[in-house]
CSV table of C-alpha atoms and ligand atoms in Angstrom, one decimal:
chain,number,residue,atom,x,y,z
G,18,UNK,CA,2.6,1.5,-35.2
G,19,UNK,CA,-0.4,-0.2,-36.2
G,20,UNK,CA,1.7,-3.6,-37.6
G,21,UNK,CA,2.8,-3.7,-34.3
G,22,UNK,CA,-0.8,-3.7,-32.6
G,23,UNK,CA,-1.4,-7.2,-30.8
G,24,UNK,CA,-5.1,-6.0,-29.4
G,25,UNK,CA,-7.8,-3.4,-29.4
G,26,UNK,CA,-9.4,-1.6,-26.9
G,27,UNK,CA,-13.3,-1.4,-26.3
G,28,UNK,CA,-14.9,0.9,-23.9
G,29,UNK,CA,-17.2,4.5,-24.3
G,30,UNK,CA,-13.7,6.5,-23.8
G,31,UNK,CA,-13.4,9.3,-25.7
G,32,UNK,CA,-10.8,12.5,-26.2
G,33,UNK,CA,-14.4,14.4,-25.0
G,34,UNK,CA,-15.5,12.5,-21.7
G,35,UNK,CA,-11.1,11.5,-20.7
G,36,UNK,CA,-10.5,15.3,-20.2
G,37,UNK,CA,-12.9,15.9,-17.5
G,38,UNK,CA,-12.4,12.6,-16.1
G,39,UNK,CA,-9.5,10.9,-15.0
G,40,UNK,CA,-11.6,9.0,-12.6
G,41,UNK,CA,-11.9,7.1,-15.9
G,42,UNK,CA,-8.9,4.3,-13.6
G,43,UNK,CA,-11.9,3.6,-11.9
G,44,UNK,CA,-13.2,2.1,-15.0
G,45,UNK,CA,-13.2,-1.3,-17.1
G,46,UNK,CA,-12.6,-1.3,-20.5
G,47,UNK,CA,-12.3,-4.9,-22.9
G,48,UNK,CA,-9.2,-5.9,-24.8
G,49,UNK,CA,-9.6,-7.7,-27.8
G,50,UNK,CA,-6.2,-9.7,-28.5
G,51,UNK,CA,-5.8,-10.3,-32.2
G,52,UNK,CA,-2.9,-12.2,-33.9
G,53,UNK,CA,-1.1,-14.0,-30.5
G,54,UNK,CA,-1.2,-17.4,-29.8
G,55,UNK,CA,0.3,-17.6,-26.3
G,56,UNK,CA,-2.1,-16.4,-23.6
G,57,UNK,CA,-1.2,-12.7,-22.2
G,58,UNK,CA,-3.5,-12.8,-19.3
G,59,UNK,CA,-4.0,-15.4,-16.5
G,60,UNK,CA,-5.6,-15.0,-13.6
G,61,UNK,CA,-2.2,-15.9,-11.6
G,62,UNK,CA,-1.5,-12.0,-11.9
G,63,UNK,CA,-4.0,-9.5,-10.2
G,64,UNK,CA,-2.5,-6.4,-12.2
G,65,UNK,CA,-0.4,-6.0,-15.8
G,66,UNK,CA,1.4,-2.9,-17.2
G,67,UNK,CA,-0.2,-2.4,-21.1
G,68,UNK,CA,1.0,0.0,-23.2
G,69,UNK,CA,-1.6,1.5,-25.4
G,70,UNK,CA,-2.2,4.8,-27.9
G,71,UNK,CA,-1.3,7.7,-26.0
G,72,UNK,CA,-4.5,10.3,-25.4
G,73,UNK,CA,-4.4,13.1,-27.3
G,74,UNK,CA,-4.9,15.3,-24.3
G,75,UNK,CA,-3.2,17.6,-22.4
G,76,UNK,CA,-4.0,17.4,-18.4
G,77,UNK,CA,-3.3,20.6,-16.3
G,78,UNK,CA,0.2,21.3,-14.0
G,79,UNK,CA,-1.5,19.7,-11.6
G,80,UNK,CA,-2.0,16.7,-13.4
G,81,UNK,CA,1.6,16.6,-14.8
G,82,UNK,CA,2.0,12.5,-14.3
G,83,UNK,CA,-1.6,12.1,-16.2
G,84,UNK,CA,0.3,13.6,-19.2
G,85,UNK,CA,3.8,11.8,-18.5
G,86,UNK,CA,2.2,8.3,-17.8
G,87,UNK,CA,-0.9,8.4,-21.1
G,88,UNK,CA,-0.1,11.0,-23.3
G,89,UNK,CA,3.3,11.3,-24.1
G,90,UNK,CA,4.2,8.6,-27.5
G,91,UNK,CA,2.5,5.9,-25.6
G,92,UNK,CA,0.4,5.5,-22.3
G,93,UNK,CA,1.0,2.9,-19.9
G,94,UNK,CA,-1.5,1.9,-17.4
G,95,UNK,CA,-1.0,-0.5,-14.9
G,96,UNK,CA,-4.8,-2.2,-14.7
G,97,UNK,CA,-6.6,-4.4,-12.6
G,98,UNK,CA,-7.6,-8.2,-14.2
G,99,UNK,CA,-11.0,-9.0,-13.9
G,100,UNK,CA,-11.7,-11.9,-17.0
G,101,UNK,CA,-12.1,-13.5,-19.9
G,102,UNK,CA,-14.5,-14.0,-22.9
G,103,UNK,CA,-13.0,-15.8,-25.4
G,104,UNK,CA,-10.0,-13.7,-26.4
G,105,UNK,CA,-11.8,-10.8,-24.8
G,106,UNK,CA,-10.1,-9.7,-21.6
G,107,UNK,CA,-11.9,-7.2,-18.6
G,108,UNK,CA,-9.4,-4.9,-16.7
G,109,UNK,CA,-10.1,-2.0,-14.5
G,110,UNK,CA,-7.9,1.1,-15.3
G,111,UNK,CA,-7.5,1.4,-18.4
G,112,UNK,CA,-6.5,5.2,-19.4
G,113,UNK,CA,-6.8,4.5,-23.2
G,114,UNK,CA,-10.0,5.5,-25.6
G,115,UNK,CA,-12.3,2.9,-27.4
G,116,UNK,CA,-10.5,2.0,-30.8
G,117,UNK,CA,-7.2,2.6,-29.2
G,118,UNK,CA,-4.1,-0.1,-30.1
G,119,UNK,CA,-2.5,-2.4,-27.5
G,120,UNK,CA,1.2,-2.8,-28.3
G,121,UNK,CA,2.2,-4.9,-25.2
G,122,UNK,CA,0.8,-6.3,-22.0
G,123,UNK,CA,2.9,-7.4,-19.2
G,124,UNK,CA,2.3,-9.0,-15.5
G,125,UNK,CA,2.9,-6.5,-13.0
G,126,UNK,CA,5.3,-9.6,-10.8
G,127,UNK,CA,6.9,-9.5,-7.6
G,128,UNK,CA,9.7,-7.9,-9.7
G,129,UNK,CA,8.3,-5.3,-9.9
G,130,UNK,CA,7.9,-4.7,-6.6
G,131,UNK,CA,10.1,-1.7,-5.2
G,132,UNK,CA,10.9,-1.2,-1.4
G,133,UNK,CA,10.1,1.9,-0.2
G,134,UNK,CA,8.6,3.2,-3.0
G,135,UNK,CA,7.5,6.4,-2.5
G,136,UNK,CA,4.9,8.3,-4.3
G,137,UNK,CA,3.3,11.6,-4.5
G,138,UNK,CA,0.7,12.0,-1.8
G,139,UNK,CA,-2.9,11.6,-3.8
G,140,UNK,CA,-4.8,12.5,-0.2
G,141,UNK,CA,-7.9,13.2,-2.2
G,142,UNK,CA,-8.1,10.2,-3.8
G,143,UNK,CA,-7.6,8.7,0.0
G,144,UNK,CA,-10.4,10.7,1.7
G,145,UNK,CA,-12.7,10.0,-1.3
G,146,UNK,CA,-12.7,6.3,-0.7
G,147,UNK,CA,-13.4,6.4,3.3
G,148,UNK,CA,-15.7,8.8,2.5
G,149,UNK,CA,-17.2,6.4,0.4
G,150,UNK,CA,-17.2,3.6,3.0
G,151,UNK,CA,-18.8,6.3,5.7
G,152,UNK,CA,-21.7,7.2,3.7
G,153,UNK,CA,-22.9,3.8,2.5
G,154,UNK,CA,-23.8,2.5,5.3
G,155,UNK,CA,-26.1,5.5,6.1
G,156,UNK,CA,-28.0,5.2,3.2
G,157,UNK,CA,-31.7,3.9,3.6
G,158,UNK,CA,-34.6,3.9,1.4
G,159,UNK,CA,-36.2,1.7,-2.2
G,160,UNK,CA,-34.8,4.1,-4.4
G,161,UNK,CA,-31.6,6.4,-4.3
G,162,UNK,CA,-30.4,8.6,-6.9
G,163,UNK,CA,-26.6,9.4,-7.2
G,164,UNK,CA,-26.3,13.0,-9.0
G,165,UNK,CA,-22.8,13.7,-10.9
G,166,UNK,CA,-22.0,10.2,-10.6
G,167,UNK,CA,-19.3,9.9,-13.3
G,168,UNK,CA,-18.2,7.0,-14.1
G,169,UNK,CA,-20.6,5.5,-11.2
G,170,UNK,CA,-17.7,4.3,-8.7
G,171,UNK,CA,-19.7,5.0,-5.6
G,172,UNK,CA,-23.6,4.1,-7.6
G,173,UNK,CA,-22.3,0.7,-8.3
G,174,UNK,CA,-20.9,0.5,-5.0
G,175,UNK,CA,-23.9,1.9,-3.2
G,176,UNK,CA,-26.2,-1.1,-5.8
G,177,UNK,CA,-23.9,-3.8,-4.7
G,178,UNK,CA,-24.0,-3.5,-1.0
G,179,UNK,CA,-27.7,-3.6,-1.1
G,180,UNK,CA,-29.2,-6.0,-4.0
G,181,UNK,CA,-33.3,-4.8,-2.6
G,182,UNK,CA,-33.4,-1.5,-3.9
G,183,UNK,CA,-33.1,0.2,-6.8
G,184,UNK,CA,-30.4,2.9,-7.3
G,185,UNK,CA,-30.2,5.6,-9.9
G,186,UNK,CA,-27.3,7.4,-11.3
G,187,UNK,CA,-27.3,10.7,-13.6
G,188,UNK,CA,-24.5,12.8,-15.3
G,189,UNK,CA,-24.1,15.2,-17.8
G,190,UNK,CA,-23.0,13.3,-20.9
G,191,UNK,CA,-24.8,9.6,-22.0
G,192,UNK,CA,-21.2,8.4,-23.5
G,193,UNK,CA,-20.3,8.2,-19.5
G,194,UNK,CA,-23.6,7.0,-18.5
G,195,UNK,CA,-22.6,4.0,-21.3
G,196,UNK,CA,-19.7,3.8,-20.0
G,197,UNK,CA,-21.2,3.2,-16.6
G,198,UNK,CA,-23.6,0.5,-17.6
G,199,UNK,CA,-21.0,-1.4,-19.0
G,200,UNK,CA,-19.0,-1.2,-15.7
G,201,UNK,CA,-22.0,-2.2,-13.7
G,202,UNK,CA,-22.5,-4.9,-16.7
G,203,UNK,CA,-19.0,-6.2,-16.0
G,204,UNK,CA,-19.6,-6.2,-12.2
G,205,UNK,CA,-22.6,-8.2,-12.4
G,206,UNK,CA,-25.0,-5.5,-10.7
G,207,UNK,CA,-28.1,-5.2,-12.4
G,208,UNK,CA,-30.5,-2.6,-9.7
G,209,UNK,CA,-28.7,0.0,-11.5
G,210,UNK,CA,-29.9,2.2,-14.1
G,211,UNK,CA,-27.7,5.6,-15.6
G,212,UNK,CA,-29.4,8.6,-17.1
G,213,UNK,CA,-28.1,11.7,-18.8
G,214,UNK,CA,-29.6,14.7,-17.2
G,215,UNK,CA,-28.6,17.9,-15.0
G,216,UNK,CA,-28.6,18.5,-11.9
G,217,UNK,CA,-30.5,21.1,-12.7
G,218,UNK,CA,-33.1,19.5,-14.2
G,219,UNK,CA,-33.3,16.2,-13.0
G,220,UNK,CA,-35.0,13.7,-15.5
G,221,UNK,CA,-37.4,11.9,-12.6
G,222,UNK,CA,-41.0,13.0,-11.2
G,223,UNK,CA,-41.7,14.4,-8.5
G,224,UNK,CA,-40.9,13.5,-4.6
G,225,UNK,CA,-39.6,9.7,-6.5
G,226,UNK,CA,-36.6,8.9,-4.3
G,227,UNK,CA,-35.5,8.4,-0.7
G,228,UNK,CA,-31.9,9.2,-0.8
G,229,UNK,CA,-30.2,11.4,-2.7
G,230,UNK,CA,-26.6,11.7,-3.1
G,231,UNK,CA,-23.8,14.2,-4.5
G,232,UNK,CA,-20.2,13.4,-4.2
G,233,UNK,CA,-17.7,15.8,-5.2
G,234,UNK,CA,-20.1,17.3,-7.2
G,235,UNK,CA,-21.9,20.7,-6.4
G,236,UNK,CA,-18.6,22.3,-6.3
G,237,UNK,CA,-18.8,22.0,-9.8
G,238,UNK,CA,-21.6,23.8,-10.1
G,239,UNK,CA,-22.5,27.4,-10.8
G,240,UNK,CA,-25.5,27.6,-9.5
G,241,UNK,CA,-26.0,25.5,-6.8
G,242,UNK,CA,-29.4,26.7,-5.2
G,243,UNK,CA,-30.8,26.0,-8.8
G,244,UNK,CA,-29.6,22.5,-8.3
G,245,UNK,CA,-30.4,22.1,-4.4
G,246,UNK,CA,-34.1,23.1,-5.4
G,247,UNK,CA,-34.0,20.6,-7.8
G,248,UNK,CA,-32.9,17.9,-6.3
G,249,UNK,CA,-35.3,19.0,-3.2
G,250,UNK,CA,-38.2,18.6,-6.4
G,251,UNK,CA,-37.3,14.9,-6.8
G,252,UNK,CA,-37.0,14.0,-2.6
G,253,UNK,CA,-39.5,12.2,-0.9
G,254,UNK,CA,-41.1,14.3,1.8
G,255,UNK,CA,-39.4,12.0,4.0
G,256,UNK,CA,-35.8,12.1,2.2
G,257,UNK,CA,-32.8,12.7,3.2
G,258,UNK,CA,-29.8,14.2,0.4
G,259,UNK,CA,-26.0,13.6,1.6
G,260,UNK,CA,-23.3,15.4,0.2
G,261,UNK,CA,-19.6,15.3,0.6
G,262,UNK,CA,-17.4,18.1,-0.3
G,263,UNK,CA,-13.4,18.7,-0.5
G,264,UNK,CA,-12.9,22.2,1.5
G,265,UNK,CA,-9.6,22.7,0.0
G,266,UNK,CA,-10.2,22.0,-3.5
G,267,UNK,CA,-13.1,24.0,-4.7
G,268,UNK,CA,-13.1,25.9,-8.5
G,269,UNK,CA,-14.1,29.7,-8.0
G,270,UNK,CA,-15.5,29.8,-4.2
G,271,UNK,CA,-13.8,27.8,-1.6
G,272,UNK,CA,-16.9,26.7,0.7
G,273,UNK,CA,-16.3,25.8,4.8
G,274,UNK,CA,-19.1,23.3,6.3
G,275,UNK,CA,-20.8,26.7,7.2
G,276,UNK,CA,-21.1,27.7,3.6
G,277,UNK,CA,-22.7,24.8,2.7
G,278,UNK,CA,-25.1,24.6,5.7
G,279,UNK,CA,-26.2,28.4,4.6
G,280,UNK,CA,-27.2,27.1,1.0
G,281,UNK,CA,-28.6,24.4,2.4
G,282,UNK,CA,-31.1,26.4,4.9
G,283,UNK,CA,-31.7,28.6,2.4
G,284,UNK,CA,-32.8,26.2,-0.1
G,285,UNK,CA,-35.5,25.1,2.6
G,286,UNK,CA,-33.6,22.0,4.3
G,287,UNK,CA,-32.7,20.8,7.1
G,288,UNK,CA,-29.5,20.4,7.8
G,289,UNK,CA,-26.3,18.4,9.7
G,290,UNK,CA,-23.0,19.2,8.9
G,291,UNK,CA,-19.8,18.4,9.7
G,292,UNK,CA,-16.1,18.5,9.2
G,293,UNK,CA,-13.5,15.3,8.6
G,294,UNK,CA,-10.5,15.0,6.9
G,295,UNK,CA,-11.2,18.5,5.2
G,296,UNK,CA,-13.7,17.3,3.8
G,297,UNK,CA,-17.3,19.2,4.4
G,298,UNK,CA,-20.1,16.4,5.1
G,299,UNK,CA,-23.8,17.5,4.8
G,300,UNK,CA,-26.9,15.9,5.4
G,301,UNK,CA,-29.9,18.1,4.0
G,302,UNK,CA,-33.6,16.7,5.0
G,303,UNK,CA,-37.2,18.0,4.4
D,420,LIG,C1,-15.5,15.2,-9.4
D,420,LIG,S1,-16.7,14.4,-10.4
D,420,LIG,C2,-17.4,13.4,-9.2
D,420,LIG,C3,-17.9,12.1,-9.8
D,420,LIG,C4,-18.5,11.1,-8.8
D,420,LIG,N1,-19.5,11.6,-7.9
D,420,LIG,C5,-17.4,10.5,-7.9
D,420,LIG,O1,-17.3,10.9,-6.7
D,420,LIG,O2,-16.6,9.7,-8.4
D,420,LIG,C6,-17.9,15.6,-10.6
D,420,LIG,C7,-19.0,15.1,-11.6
D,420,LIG,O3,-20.1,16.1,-11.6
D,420,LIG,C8,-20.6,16.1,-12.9
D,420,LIG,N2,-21.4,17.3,-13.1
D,420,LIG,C9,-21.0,18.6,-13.3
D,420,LIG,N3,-22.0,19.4,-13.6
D,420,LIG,C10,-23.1,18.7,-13.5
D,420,LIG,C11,-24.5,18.9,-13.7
D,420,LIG,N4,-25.0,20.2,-13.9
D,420,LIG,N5,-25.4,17.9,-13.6
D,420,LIG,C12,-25.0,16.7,-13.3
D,420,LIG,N6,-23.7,16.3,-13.2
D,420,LIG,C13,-22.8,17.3,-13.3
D,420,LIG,C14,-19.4,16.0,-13.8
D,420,LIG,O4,-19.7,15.6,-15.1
D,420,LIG,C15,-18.6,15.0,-13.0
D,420,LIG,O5,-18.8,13.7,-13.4
């Protein structure tokens, strides 16, 4: 199809880091159009439909419209406009890996628009973003460290609402944590930094941050009082951690606020918890 190809995609995307993540619509990739006179973008339109290289990836069940909507022939992703650079264009949500060919890229009108349209409940993705909005505020402190911060949705969140302090974000792999820097590049935050590390060994000195977070993340985890300790190594005497966890999505234990408020004590915290939304909200001190 490549005769066809009117653009290219840039972004840290990659077969790899797509398969864990599809919190990769969160993200912002470039377009580069190449070969088109008339402009494709204006900033008349909030959102386009472009139709891209599929992913060569296959999502779970559960996941069955990732795979219908990005890696069937073609993907199509319905992305949010941010700019323009020259004949470089920013847009959020773009489910397609650096290299990738564009093939078409239309405004998402009021044409488009169905009445009633009903779609599958995504109730996670719901409680994730209040979630987000109820923790922010409660965060205090010079530095704050995000742990499992994929693609750094809530970090650059958490560095925008407060320009003062410096805010830190670690994951596994350092093509997300590029990925990351060049979302908080795009966004124009810049008391940001990404590192690759663990959770379970955390790449910072000792008793170094105020606030620690972890957002969907321990869950993931199979040892999670290695991590706890950890992250307890890097906390300021005076720190607080907060965590948010789904109750009813877990991977092999399913963990109640109680559960969590066990590993917690035992791990030498103090601890709050509470339950909302079925979600499990924890907030560990020294
Ligand atoms: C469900 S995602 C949540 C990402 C982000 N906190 C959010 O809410 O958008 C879980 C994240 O935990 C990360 N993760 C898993 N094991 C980890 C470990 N040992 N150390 C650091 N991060 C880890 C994964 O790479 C993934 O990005």
């Amino acid at each position: 199809m490549d005769q066809l190809s009117i653009g290219k995609v840039y972004n840290y995307a990659s077969e790899e880091n797509m398969k864990i993540l599809p919190l990769w619509k969160q993200s912002i990739s470039a377009i580069e159009i190449m070969g088109v006179k008339e402009e494709l973008f204006s900033e008349e339109y909030s959102h386009y439909i472009v139709i891209h290289d599929a992913l060569n990836i296959r999502f779970p069940e559960s996941r069955d419209e990732l795979n219908r909507r990005f890696c069937a022939q073609l993907g199509a992703s319905v992305v949010r406009y941010i700019r323009k650079q020259g004949n470089v264009h920013y847009v959020r949500g773009l489910m397609a890996e650096n290299g990738a060919s564009i093939y078409s890229i239309l405004p998402y009108t009021s044409f488009d628009l169905i009445e009633n349209a009903k779609f599958p409940k995504n109730s996670m993705e719901e409680r994730k973003i209040k979630a987000f909005e109820e923790i922010i505020p409660l965060l205090n402190g010079e530095k704050i460290l995000d742990v499992g911060c994929g693609l750094g949705t809530l970090t650059i969140k958490i560095a925008a609402m407060k320009p003062d302090i410096s805010v830190y974000g670690v994951d596994l792999q350092e093509s997300l944590m590029k990925q990351c820097r060049f979302n908080a590049e795009i966004e124009g935050v810049g008391n940001i930094k990404f590192v690759a590390g663990s959770a379970y060994e955390l790449p910072f000195e000792d008793a170094y941050f105020d606030v620690i977070t972890c957002f969907f993340m321990l869950h993931h985890l199979d040892d999670v009082p290695k991590a706890l300790k950890e992250i307890k190594r890097v906390l300021k005497p005076t720190g607080e951690v907060f965590v948010v966890e789904p109750i009813d999505h877990f991977h092999d234990i399913q963990r109640n606020p109680d559960d969590w408020k066990k590993l917690f004590i035992d791990a030498g915290y103090a601890v709050d918890v509470r339950k909302k939304h079925k979600l499990s909200y924890i907030k560990g001190f020294l």
